[in-house]
Structure formats: structure tokens, C-alpha cells
mmCIF file of C-alpha atoms in Angstrom:
data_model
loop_
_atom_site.group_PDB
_atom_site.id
_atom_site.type_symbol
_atom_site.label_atom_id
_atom_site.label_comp_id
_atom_site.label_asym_id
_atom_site.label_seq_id
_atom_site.Cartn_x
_atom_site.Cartn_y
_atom_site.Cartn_z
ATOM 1 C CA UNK O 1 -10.902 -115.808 4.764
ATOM 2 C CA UNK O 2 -12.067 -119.324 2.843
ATOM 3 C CA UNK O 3 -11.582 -121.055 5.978
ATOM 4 C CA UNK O 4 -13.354 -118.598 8.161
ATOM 5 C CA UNK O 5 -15.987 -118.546 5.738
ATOM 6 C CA UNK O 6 -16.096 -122.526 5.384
ATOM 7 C CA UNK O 7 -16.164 -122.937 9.844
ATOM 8 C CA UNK O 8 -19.273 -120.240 9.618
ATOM 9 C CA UNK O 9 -21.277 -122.896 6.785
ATOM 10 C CA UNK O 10 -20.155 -126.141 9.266
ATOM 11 C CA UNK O 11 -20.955 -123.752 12.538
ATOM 12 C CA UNK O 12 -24.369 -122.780 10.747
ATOM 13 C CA UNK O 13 -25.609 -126.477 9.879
ATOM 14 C CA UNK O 14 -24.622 -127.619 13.392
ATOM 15 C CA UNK O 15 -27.248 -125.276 14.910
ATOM 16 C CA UNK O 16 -29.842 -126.269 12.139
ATOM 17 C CA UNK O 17 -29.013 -129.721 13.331
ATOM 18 C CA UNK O 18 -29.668 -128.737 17.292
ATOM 19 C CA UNK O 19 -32.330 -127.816 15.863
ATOM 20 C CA UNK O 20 -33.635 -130.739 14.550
ATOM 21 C CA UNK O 21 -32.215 -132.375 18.118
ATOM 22 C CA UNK O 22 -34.589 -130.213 20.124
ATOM 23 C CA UNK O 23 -37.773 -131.202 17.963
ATOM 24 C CA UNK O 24 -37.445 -134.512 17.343
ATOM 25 C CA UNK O 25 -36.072 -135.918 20.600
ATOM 26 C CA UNK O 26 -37.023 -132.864 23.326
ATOM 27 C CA UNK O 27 -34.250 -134.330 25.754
ATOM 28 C CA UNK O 28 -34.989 -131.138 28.347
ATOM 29 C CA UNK O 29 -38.369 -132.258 28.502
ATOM 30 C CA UNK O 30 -39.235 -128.545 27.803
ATOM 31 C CA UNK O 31 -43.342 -128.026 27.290
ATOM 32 C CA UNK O 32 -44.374 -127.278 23.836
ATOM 33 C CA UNK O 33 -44.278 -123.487 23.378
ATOM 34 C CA UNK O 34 -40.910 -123.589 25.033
ATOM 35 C CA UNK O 35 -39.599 -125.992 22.436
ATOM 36 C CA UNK O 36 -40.838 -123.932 19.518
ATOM 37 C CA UNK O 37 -39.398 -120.754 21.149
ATOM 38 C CA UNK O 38 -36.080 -123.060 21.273
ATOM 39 C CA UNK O 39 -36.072 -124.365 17.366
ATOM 40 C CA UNK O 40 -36.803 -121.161 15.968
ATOM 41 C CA UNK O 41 -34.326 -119.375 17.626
ATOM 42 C CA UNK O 42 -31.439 -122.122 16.604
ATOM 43 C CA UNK O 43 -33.067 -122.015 13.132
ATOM 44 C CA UNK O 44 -32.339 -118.481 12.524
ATOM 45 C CA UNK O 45 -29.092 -118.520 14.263
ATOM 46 C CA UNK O 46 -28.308 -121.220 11.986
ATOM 47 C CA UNK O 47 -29.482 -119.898 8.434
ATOM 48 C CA UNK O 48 -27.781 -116.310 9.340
ATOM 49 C CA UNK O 49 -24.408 -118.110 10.423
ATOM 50 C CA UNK O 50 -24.990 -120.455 7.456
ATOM 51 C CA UNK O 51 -25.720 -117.375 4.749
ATOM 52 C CA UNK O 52 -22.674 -115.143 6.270
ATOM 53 C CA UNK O 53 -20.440 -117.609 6.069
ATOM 54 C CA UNK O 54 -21.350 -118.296 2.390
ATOM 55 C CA UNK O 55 -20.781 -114.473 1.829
ATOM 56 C CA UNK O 56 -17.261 -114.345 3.534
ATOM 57 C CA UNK O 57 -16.528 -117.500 1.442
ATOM 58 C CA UNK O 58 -17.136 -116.415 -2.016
ATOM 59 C CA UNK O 59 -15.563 -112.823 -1.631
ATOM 60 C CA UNK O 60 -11.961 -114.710 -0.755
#
């Protein structure tokens, strides 16, 4: 379960770092609204992966 937990954290920081992808560079060329839409959604995916994996971690 460590290991699961651990690939959830690494899983959860690579979509906050999409993220970060999407705003800073916008390589879709997406308007602005879209983009937002875009980096919250990977945000939240991101912090819920992040914080579950966290949990599954510190119970093994």
C-alpha cells in the first residue's frame, strides 16, 4: 500500500504541474475562459490525487 500511496503523491503533482503547463505556456492556443476551465479542473484532480494518496500512505 506505501507504494500505491507514494505513485498517487507523484501522479497528483504531475497534474498540478499540467497545470502550471496549461497557464503559463497555453500550447492549444485555447481562449481564456477555456484555459481557466482547463487549470482548475487539473488543479483539483491534482490536490484530490495528491491528498488520497497521502491518506493511503500513512495508514500502511
Amino acid at each position: 500500500m506505501y507504494y500505491i500511496g507514494k505513485t498517487l503523491e507523484l501522479m497528483g503533482i504531475a497534474c498540478l504541474g499540467a497545470a502550471l503547463l496549461f497557464v503559463f505556456t497555453n500550447p492549444l492556443d485555447y481562449s481564456e475562459s477555456k484555459l481557466m476551465g482547463i487549470e482548475m479542473g487539473l488543479l483539483t484532480l491534482g490536490i484530490l490525487i495528491f491528498f488520497v494518496g497521502r491518506l493511503i500512505e500513512k495508514r500502511s
